[in-house]
Structure formats: C-alpha cells, structure tokens
mmCIF file of C-alpha atoms in Angstrom:
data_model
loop_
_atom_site.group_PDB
_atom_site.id
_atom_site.type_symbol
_atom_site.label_atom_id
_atom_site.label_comp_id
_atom_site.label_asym_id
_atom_site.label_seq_id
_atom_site.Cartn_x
_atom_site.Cartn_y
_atom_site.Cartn_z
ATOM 1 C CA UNK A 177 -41.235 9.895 28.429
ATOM 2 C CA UNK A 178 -38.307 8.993 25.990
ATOM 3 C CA UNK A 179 -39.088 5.195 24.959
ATOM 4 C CA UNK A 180 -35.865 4.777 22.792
ATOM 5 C CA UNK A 181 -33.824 3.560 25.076
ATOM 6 C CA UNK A 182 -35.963 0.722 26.682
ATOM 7 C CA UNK A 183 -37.385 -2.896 25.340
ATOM 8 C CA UNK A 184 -40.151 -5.085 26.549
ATOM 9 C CA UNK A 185 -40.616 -8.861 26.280
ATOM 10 C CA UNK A 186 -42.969 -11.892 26.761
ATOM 11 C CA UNK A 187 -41.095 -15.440 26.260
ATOM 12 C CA UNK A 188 -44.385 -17.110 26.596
ATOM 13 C CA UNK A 189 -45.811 -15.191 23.356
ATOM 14 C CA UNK A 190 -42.763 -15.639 21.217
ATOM 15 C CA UNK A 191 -43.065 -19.523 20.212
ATOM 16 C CA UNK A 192 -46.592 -18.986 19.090
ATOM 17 C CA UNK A 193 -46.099 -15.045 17.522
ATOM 18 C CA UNK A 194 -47.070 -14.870 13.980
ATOM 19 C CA UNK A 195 -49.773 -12.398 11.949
ATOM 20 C CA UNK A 196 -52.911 -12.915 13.717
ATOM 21 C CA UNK A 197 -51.413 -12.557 17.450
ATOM 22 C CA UNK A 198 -48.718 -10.102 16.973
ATOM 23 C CA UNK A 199 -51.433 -7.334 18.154
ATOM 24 C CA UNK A 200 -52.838 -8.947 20.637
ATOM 25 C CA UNK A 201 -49.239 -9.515 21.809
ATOM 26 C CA UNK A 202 -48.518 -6.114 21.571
ATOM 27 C CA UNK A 203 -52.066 -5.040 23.407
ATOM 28 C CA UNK A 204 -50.521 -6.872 27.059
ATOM 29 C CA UNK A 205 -51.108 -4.667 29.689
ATOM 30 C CA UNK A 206 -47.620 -4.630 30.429
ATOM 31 C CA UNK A 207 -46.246 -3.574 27.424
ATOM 32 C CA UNK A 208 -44.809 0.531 27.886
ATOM 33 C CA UNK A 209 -45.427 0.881 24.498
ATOM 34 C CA UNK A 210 -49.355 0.491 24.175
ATOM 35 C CA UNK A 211 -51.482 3.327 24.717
ATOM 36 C CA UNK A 212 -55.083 1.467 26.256
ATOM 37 C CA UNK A 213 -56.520 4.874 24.827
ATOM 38 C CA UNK A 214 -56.588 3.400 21.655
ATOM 39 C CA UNK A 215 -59.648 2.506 19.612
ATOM 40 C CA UNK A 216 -58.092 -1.373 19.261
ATOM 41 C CA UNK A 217 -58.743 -1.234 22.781
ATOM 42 C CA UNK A 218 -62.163 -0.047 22.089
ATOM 43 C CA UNK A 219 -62.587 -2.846 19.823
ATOM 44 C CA UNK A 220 -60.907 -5.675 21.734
ATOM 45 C CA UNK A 221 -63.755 -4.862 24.374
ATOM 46 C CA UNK A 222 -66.234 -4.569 22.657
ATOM 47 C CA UNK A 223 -65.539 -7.936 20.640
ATOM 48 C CA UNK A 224 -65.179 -6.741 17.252
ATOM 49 C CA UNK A 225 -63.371 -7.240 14.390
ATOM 50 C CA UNK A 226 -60.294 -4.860 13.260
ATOM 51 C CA UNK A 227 -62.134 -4.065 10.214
ATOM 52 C CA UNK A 228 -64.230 -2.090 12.486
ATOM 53 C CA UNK A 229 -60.915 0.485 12.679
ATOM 54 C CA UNK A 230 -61.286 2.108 9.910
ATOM 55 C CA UNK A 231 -64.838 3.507 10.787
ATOM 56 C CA UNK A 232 -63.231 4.843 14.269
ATOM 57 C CA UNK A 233 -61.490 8.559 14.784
ATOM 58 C CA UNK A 234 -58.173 8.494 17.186
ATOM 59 C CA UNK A 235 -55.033 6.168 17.801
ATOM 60 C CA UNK A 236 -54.706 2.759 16.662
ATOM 61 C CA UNK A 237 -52.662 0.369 16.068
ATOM 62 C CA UNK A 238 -52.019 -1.866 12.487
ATOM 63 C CA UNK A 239 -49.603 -4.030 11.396
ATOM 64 C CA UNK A 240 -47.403 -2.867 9.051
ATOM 65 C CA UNK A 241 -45.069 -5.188 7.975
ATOM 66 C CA UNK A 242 -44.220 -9.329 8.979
ATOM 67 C CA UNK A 243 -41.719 -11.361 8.658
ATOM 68 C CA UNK A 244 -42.437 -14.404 10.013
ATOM 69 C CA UNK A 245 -41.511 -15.783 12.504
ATOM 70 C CA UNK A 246 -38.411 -13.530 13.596
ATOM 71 C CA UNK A 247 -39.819 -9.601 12.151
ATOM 72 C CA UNK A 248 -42.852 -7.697 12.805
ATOM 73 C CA UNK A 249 -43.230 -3.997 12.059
ATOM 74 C CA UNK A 250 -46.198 -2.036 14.354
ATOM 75 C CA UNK A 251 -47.488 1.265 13.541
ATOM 76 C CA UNK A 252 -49.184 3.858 15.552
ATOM 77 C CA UNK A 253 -51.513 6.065 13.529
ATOM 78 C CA UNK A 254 -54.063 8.991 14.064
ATOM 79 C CA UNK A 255 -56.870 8.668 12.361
ATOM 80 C CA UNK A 256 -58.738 11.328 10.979
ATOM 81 C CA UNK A 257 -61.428 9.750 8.358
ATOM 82 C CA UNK A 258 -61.522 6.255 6.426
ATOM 83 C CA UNK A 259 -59.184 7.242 4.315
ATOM 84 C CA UNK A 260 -56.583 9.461 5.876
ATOM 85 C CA UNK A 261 -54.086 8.985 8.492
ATOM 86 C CA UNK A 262 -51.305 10.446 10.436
ATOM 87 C CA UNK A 263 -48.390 8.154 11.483
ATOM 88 C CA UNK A 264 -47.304 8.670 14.971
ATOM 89 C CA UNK A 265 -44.651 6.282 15.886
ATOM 90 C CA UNK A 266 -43.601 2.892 14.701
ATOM 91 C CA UNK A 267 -42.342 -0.467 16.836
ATOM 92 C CA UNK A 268 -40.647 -3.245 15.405
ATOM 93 C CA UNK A 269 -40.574 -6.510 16.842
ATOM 94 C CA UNK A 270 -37.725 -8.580 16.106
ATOM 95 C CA UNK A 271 -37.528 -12.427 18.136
ATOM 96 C CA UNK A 272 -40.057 -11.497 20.169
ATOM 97 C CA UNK A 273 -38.171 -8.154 21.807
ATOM 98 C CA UNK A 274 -40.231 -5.360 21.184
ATOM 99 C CA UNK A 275 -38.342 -1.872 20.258
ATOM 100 C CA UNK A 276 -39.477 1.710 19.611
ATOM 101 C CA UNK A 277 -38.196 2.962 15.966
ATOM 102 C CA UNK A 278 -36.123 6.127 16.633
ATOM 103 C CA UNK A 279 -37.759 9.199 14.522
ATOM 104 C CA UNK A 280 -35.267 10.993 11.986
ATOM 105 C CA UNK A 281 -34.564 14.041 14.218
ATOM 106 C CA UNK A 282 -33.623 11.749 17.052
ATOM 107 C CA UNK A 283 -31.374 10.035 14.465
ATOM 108 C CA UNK A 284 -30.015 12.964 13.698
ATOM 109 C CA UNK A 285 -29.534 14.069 16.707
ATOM 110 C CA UNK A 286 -27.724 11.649 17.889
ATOM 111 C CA UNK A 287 -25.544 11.191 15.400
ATOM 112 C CA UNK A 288 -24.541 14.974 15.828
ATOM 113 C CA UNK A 289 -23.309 14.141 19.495
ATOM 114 C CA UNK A 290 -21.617 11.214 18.414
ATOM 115 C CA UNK A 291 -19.793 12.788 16.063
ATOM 116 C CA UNK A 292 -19.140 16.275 18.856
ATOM 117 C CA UNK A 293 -17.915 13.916 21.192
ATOM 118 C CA UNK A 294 -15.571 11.949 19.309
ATOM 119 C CA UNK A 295 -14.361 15.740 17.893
ATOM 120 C CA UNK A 296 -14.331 16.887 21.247
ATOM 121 C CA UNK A 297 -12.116 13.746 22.716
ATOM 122 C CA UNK A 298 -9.828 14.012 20.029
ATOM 123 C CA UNK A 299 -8.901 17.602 20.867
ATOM 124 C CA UNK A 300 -8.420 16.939 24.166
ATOM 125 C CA UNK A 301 -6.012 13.950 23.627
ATOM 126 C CA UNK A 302 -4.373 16.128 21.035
ATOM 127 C CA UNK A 303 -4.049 18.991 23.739
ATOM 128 C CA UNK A 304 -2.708 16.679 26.050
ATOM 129 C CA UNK A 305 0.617 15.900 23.753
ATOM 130 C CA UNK A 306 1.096 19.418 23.381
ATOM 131 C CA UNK A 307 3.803 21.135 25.160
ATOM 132 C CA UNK A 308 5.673 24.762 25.116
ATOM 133 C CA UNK A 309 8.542 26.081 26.073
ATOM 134 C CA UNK A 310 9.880 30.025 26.073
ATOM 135 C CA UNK A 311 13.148 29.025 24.059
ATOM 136 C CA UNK A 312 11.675 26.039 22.279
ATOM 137 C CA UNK A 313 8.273 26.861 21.420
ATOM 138 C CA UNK A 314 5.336 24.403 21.059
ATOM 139 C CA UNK A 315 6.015 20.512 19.701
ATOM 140 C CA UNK A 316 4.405 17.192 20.129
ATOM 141 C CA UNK A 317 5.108 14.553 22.874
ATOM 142 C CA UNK A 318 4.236 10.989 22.593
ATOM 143 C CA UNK A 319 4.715 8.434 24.823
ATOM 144 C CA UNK A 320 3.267 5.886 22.895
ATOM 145 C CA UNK A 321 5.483 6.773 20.452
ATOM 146 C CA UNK A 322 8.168 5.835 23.082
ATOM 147 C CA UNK A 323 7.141 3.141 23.897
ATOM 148 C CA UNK A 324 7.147 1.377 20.596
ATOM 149 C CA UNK A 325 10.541 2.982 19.544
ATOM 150 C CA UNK A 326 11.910 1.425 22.711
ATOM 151 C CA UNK A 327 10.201 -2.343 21.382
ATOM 152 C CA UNK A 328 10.919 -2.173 18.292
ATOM 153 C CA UNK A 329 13.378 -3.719 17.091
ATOM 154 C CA UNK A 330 16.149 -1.572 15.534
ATOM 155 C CA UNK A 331 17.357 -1.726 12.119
ATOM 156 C CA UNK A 332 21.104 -2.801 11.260
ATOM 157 C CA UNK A 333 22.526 0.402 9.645
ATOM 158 C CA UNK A 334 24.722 -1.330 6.405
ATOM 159 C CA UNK A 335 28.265 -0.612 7.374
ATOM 160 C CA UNK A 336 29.815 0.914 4.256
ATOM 161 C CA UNK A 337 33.497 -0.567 2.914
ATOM 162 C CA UNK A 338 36.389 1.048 4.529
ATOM 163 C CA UNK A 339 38.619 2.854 2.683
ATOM 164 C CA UNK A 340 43.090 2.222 2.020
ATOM 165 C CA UNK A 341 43.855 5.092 3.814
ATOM 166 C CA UNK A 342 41.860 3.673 7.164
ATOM 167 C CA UNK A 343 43.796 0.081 6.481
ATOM 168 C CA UNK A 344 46.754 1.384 6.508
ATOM 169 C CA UNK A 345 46.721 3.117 9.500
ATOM 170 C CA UNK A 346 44.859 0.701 11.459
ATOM 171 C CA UNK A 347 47.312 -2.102 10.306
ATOM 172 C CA UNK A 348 50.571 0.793 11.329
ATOM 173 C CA UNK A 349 48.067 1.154 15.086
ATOM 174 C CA UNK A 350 48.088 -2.602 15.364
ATOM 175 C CA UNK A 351 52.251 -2.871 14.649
ATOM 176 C CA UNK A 352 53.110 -0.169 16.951
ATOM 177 C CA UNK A 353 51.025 -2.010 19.589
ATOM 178 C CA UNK A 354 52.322 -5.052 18.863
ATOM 179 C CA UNK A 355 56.030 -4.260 19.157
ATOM 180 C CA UNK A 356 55.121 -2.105 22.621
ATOM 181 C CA UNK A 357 53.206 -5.289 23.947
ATOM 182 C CA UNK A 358 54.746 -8.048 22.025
ATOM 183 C CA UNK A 359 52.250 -11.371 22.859
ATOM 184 C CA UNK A 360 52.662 -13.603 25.527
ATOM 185 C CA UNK A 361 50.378 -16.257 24.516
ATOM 186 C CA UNK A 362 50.211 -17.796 21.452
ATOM 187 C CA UNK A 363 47.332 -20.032 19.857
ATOM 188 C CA UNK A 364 49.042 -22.545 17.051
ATOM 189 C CA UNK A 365 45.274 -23.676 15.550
ATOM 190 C CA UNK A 366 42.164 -22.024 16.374
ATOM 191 C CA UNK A 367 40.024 -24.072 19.167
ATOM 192 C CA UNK A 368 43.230 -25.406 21.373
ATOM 193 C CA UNK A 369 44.583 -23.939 24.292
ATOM 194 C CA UNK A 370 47.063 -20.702 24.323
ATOM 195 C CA UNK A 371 50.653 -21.459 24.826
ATOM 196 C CA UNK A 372 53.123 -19.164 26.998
ATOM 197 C CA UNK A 373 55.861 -17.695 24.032
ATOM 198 C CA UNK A 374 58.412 -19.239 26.322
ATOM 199 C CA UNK A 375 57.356 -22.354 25.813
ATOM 200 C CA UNK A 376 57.568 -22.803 21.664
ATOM 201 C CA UNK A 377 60.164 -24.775 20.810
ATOM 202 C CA UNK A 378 62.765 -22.491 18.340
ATOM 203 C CA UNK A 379 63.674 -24.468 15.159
ATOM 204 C CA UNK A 380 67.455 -25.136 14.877
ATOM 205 C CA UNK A 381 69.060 -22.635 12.107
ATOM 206 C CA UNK A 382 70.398 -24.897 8.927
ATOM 207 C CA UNK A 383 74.040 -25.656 9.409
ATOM 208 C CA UNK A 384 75.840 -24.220 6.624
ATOM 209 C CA UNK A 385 77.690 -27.325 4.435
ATOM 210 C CA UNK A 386 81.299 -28.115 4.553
ATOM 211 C CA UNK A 387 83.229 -27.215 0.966
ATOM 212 C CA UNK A 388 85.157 -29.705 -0.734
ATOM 213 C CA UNK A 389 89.071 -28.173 -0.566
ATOM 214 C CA UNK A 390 88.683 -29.074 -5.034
ATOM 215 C CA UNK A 391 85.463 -26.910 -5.250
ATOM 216 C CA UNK A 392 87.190 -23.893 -3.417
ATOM 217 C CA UNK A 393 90.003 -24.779 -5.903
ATOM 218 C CA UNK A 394 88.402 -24.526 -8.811
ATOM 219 C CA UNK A 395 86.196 -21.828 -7.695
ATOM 220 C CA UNK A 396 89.194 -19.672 -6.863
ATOM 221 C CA UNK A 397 90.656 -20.227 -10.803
ATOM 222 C CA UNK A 398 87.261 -19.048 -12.161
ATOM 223 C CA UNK A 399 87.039 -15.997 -9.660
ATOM 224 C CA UNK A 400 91.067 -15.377 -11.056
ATOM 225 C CA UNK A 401 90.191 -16.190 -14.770
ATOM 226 C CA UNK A 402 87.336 -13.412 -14.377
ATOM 227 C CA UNK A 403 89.614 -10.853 -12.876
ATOM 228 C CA UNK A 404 92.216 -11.179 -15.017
ATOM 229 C CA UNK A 405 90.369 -10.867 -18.281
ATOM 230 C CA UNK A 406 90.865 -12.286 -21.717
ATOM 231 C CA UNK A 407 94.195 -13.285 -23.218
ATOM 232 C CA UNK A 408 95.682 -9.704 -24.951
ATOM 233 C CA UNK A 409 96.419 -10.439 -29.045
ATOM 234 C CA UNK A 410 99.915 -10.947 -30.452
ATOM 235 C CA UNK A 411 100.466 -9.397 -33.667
ATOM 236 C CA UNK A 412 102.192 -11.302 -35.953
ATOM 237 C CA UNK A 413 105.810 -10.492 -37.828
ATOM 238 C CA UNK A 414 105.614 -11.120 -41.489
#
C-alpha cells in the first residue's frame, strides 16, 4: 500500500517525545508505519537493549536524526551483517505527526504530472480562446480581456491646437447662424437671469449740437479763402 499520502498521531506521546521514547513511540501498535516483523520488536519482547540490533539479520528500525523537541528522523533498514545495511524507507516526525519520506522516483514522478497537468490545462484554456472563420481565419478571443477594457478607465486623447483655417470658418458658421436666428435672450453678466431682447432698454442717440450763426460765419470765409486760393502777384512799373 502507498503510505505517502497518510499521517498518524498520538497527542498523549508528544509532550513527553524526545531521544529515548521516539522509538518506542513509533513501535504503537497503531502506527501504519511499523512493521511488528521487525527485530526491535524482537528485542522489545524479549527485554533487551538496542545494542542487541546490530547482532540481528532483517528490518529494524534506528534513529537517524533529532531535533528536539519538534524533529525526529526514523529509518528503516535491512540488515545484512554488523556492518552493512540497506536503507528501506525513512519517516520523519515533525510535532509529534508522523510522515513517510517520499523516495526520489516518487518525487519525480510527481513532479512530472504536476508539471503535464498544468501543460495540459494551459492548452486547453488556450484552445478555448481560439476561434476560425472561412473568410477570417483563426484569432484570439478574450473575454477577460473585455472585461477589463470595459473597467478601465479610458485615457483622455490630448486634443491637438486647431488650426486658422478651422477658426475662420467656424467663426463665418457661427455669423451665418446668428443672423438666420438672431437671439432672443440675452444674459448682461454671467450667473443672472436671461432677458427677452425686447426688453433692453436702447440708449438715446447723441443729439447733434446747435452752431453758433459766428462759427458758421467764419467757417464759411475759411472754406471761401481755401477755394479761392492765394492773392495773384502785381508786377511792378518802374
């Protein structure tokens, strides 16, 4: 059975874990992980000290590495002779949670189908943006793409100077429209109310000023004395 993907735990063991009880803890009878095969089971029965392992052939059980109180590292070895083993499988315990360490060519193997499946999902997200058309051919539709053009918020194009030629002809538009629809409302300062044109009072036209008859007088000799010209020479008789 594949052990990878399940834990086992004691709370009663974990506030007094540490070096000397981590194997006993791991030796519970309802732990998945211990095989009662083993030769510490051998020697936990036959009250003996774990020195008494490495005169034993078959599985056991050692502890690898601690870290206490929160890491413990459990290996499962074959052994062959006093001096030479075969690792099997290791266990780490970490707050009391007991785990299986995944072998390299699980690790490998699963990162292999994580990376296929994340492959595989983006080709089918990609396939489903994809449209064709006879006339058009294939393109790209997003509708995420959409939906953010539609939020976001749109960018004031700079309106570029207009040019004399434009003035002119919009300020010859606005006369011609004006004299066609001359205004019947007119608004003397900006923020009070429109007044009918009927309604302006017209200023009186400045009365032209009465002329002295002595003005027109002398005005009339200098308006002769102009036309007539200067005073012709006499020559004079010697």
């Amino acid at each position: 059975d594949n052990l990878l993907g399940i834990s086992w735990v004691d709370s009663s063991w974990i506030p007094i874990l540490n070096n000397g009880s981590v194997l006993d803890y791991f030796s519970e009878r309802s732990n998945p992980f211990y095989d009662r095969t083993c030769n510490n089971e051998v020697v936990k029965m036959q009250r003996m000290t774990l020195d008494h392992l490495n005169q034993m052939v078959g599985v056991e059980y050692i502890l690898l590495h601690a870290q206490e109180p929160i890491l413990f590292i459990i290996r499962k070895q074959q052994r062959q002779s006093p001096t030479q083993v075969m690792p099997l499988a290791d266990y780490y315990i970490i707050a009391g949670v007991i785990y299986q360490a995944p072998d390299l060519g699980s690790v490998i193997n699963s990162r292999v189908l994580t990376a296929v499946h994340g492959i595989q999902s983006a080709f089918e997200e990609a396939m489903s943006y994809c449209r064709y058309h006879p006339s058009k051919g294939y393109w790209w539709h997003f509708k995420d793409q959409e939906e953010r053009e539609k939020t976001k918020p749109k960018a004031k194009k700079k309106e570029e100077p207009s040019s004399i030629f434009q003035r002119q002809r919009v300020d010859a538009l606005l006369l011609d429209l004006r004299q066609k629809f001359p205004p019947r409302f007119v608004q003397q300062k900006p923020g009070e109310k429109p007044i009918p044109v009927d309604q302006i009072k017209k200023e009186p036209e400045p009365v032209p000023e009465a002329v002295k008859p002595e003005e027109k007088e002398t005005v009339k000799n200098t308006q002769s004395a102009g036309a007539k010209g200067p005073p012709e020479k006499r020559m004079r008789l010697q």
